[in-house]
Amino acid sequence: MDWSPRLTVATIVEREGRFLLVEEYADGKELVYNQPAGHLDEHETLAAAAIRETLEETAWEIQIDAVVGVYYWTHPKGDTFVRTCFAGTALRHHPDQALDRGIQRALWLTRAEIATLEPRLRSPMVLRCLDDYRAGKRLPLDLFSYL
């Protein structure tokens, strides 16, 4: 059996005390909430993937400012995820841009509003990343070396 974790990226984008989230269908079935997040494309840096995924899922252009952390989580069904979470700044919205398949909408919520959604959060990484961000955890972008 070949085991390989799913390498993903996510972004925490804060604006006026609210955080950018997506309402999406997980596995095409269950409606959940998540940070803008996704997988890397071939030859893409982690930061570039986070910028691309945020634009595709929310229609917001962002800049990446820092790394919040790297998170390891195994889903009860067995899949293991390694998520690099970035802090970013919203630059420009493209309201006419279509969102990725499965994304129902992008929304801005407070930490308290997000906490009420806990049973419908895509994974425990959503709140953990957010709380680490709010605690001031920031690592420099040069944490990663691309050879």
mmCIF file of C-alpha atoms in Angstrom:
data_model
loop_
_atom_site.group_PDB
_atom_site.id
_atom_site.type_symbol
_atom_site.label_atom_id
_atom_site.label_comp_id
_atom_site.label_asym_id
_atom_site.label_seq_id
_atom_site.Cartn_x
_atom_site.Cartn_y
_atom_site.Cartn_z
ATOM 1 C CA MET A 1 0.000 0.000 0.000
ATOM 2 C CA ASP A 2 1.353 3.409 -0.984
ATOM 3 C CA TRP A 3 0.818 6.109 1.614
ATOM 4 C CA SER A 4 1.236 9.709 0.683
ATOM 5 C CA PRO A 5 -0.095 12.711 2.561
ATOM 6 C CA ARG A 6 -2.008 15.427 0.782
ATOM 7 C CA LEU A 7 0.078 18.580 0.659
ATOM 8 C CA THR A 8 -2.185 21.640 0.867
ATOM 9 C CA VAL A 9 -2.028 25.386 1.394
ATOM 10 C CA ALA A 10 -4.474 27.767 3.058
ATOM 11 C CA THR A 11 -4.660 31.493 3.679
ATOM 12 C CA ILE A 12 -5.816 33.617 6.583
ATOM 13 C CA VAL A 13 -6.951 36.965 5.211
ATOM 14 C CA GLU A 14 -8.238 39.500 7.736
ATOM 15 C CA ARG A 15 -10.074 42.702 6.935
ATOM 16 C CA GLU A 16 -11.701 44.934 9.562
ATOM 17 C CA GLY A 17 -11.802 42.095 12.123
ATOM 18 C CA ARG A 18 -13.363 39.611 9.722
ATOM 19 C CA PHE A 19 -11.756 36.628 8.045
ATOM 20 C CA LEU A 20 -12.188 35.397 4.479
ATOM 21 C CA LEU A 21 -13.809 31.953 4.294
ATOM 22 C CA VAL A 22 -15.422 29.819 1.635
ATOM 23 C CA GLU A 23 -18.576 27.776 1.821
ATOM 24 C CA GLU A 24 -17.899 24.695 -0.269
ATOM 25 C CA TYR A 25 -18.935 21.141 -0.938
ATOM 26 C CA ALA A 26 -16.473 18.630 0.522
ATOM 27 C CA ASP A 27 -16.179 15.599 -1.730
ATOM 28 C CA GLY A 28 -19.132 16.966 -3.687
ATOM 29 C CA LYS A 29 -21.558 16.110 -0.885
ATOM 30 C CA GLU A 30 -21.292 17.939 2.423
ATOM 31 C CA LEU A 31 -21.508 21.747 2.688
ATOM 32 C CA VAL A 32 -18.625 22.973 4.871
ATOM 33 C CA TYR A 33 -16.624 26.104 5.682
ATOM 34 C CA ASN A 34 -12.888 26.497 5.142
ATOM 35 C CA GLN A 35 -10.201 29.055 4.589
ATOM 36 C CA PRO A 36 -9.354 29.484 0.935
ATOM 37 C CA ALA A 37 -7.258 26.359 0.444
ATOM 38 C CA GLY A 38 -6.147 23.752 -2.027
ATOM 39 C CA HIS A 39 -3.388 21.692 -3.563
ATOM 40 C CA LEU A 40 -0.224 22.690 -5.367
ATOM 41 C CA ASP A 41 0.096 22.615 -9.120
ATOM 42 C CA GLU A 42 3.234 21.185 -10.675
ATOM 43 C CA HIS A 43 6.296 23.488 -10.384
ATOM 44 C CA GLU A 44 4.374 25.907 -8.147
ATOM 45 C CA THR A 45 5.700 27.358 -4.903
ATOM 46 C CA LEU A 46 3.619 27.057 -1.773
ATOM 47 C CA ALA A 47 3.005 30.824 -1.645
ATOM 48 C CA ALA A 48 2.038 30.931 -5.323
ATOM 49 C CA ALA A 49 -0.432 28.093 -4.735
ATOM 50 C CA ALA A 50 -1.984 30.000 -1.820
ATOM 51 C CA ILE A 51 -2.372 33.143 -3.944
ATOM 52 C CA ARG A 52 -3.879 31.165 -6.854
ATOM 53 C CA GLU A 53 -6.258 29.132 -4.680
ATOM 54 C CA THR A 54 -7.500 32.250 -2.888
ATOM 55 C CA LEU A 55 -8.218 33.982 -6.194
ATOM 56 C CA GLU A 56 -9.924 30.917 -7.693
ATOM 57 C CA GLU A 57 -12.079 30.257 -4.625
ATOM 58 C CA THR A 58 -12.941 33.803 -3.520
ATOM 59 C CA ALA A 59 -12.227 36.168 -6.450
ATOM 60 C CA TRP A 60 -9.874 38.099 -4.141
ATOM 61 C CA GLU A 61 -6.321 38.947 -5.171
ATOM 62 C CA ILE A 62 -4.033 38.779 -2.160
ATOM 63 C CA GLN A 63 -0.416 39.189 -1.240
ATOM 64 C CA ILE A 64 1.269 36.676 1.043
ATOM 65 C CA ASP A 65 2.856 38.265 4.111
ATOM 66 C CA ALA A 66 4.025 35.389 6.329
ATOM 67 C CA VAL A 67 3.720 31.719 7.197
ATOM 68 C CA VAL A 68 1.382 31.074 10.123
ATOM 69 C CA GLY A 69 2.365 27.431 10.506
ATOM 70 C CA VAL A 70 2.484 23.929 9.104
ATOM 71 C CA TYR A 71 -0.251 21.551 10.294
ATOM 72 C CA TYR A 72 -0.484 17.759 10.176
ATOM 73 C CA TRP A 73 -3.943 16.173 10.493
ATOM 74 C CA THR A 74 -5.357 12.746 9.730
ATOM 75 C CA HIS A 75 -9.018 12.641 8.733
ATOM 76 C CA PRO A 76 -11.088 9.960 10.511
ATOM 77 C CA LYS A 77 -11.491 8.260 7.104
ATOM 78 C CA GLY A 78 -7.694 7.899 6.871
ATOM 79 C CA ASP A 79 -6.394 10.648 4.586
ATOM 80 C CA THR A 80 -3.510 12.634 6.054
ATOM 81 C CA PHE A 81 -3.117 16.327 5.267
ATOM 82 C CA VAL A 82 -0.058 18.530 5.660
ATOM 83 C CA ARG A 83 -1.254 22.137 5.412
ATOM 84 C CA THR A 84 0.943 25.195 5.130
ATOM 85 C CA CYS A 85 -1.092 28.166 6.274
ATOM 86 C CA PHE A 86 -0.165 31.670 5.160
ATOM 87 C CA ALA A 87 -1.210 35.114 6.366
ATOM 88 C CA GLY A 88 -2.204 37.381 3.515
ATOM 89 C CA THR A 89 -3.593 40.810 2.747
ATOM 90 C CA ALA A 90 -6.598 41.442 0.500
ATOM 91 C CA LEU A 91 -5.638 43.640 -2.457
ATOM 92 C CA ARG A 92 -8.470 43.632 -4.970
ATOM 93 C CA HIS A 93 -11.818 41.904 -5.466
ATOM 94 C CA HIS A 94 -13.068 40.667 -8.847
ATOM 95 C CA PRO A 95 -16.828 40.360 -8.229
ATOM 96 C CA ASP A 96 -17.594 39.145 -11.763
ATOM 97 C CA GLN A 97 -15.133 36.238 -11.593
ATOM 98 C CA ALA A 98 -16.682 32.781 -11.371
ATOM 99 C CA LEU A 99 -15.615 30.754 -8.338
ATOM 100 C CA ASP A 100 -14.102 27.260 -8.470
ATOM 101 C CA ARG A 101 -16.402 24.279 -8.908
ATOM 102 C CA GLY A 102 -17.872 23.276 -5.549
ATOM 103 C CA ILE A 103 -17.466 26.725 -3.998
ATOM 104 C CA GLN A 104 -20.856 28.184 -3.130
ATOM 105 C CA ARG A 105 -19.668 31.579 -1.925
ATOM 106 C CA ALA A 106 -16.917 33.540 -0.242
ATOM 107 C CA LEU A 107 -17.751 35.374 2.955
ATOM 108 C CA TRP A 108 -16.161 37.489 5.689
ATOM 109 C CA LEU A 109 -16.835 36.322 9.253
ATOM 110 C CA THR A 110 -15.602 37.186 12.730
ATOM 111 C CA ARG A 111 -13.820 34.613 14.912
ATOM 112 C CA ALA A 112 -17.004 34.288 17.013
ATOM 113 C CA GLU A 113 -19.133 33.629 13.931
ATOM 114 C CA ILE A 114 -16.640 31.038 12.687
ATOM 115 C CA ALA A 115 -16.674 29.281 16.074
ATOM 116 C CA THR A 116 -20.454 28.795 15.818
ATOM 117 C CA LEU A 117 -19.844 26.887 12.573
ATOM 118 C CA GLU A 118 -17.440 24.413 14.216
ATOM 119 C CA PRO A 119 -19.511 21.305 13.434
ATOM 120 C CA ARG A 120 -19.458 22.372 9.768
ATOM 121 C CA LEU A 121 -15.805 23.382 9.491
ATOM 122 C CA ARG A 122 -13.921 21.327 6.915
ATOM 123 C CA SER A 123 -11.315 20.246 9.474
ATOM 124 C CA PRO A 124 -9.971 21.183 12.904
ATOM 125 C CA MET A 125 -7.181 22.985 11.045
ATOM 126 C CA VAL A 126 -9.566 25.858 10.240
ATOM 127 C CA LEU A 127 -9.861 27.111 13.822
ATOM 128 C CA ARG A 128 -6.328 26.106 14.778
ATOM 129 C CA CYS A 129 -4.814 28.148 11.922
ATOM 130 C CA LEU A 130 -7.062 31.085 12.748
ATOM 131 C CA ASP A 131 -6.220 30.977 16.448
ATOM 132 C CA ASP A 132 -2.497 30.705 15.742
ATOM 133 C CA TYR A 133 -2.795 33.744 13.461
ATOM 134 C CA ARG A 134 -4.689 35.677 16.139
ATOM 135 C CA ALA A 135 -1.996 34.709 18.677
ATOM 136 C CA GLY A 136 0.546 36.454 16.450
ATOM 137 C CA LYS A 137 2.305 33.401 15.044
ATOM 138 C CA ARG A 138 4.247 34.487 11.964
ATOM 139 C CA LEU A 139 7.222 32.873 10.286
ATOM 140 C CA PRO A 140 9.214 34.476 7.475
ATOM 141 C CA LEU A 141 8.505 33.466 3.902
ATOM 142 C CA ASP A 142 12.141 32.460 3.466
ATOM 143 C CA LEU A 143 11.388 29.519 5.739
ATOM 144 C CA PHE A 144 11.071 27.563 2.485
ATOM 145 C CA SER A 145 13.985 26.931 0.143
ATOM 146 C CA TYR A 146 13.267 26.014 -3.446
ATOM 147 C CA LEU A 147 16.140 24.217 -5.155
#
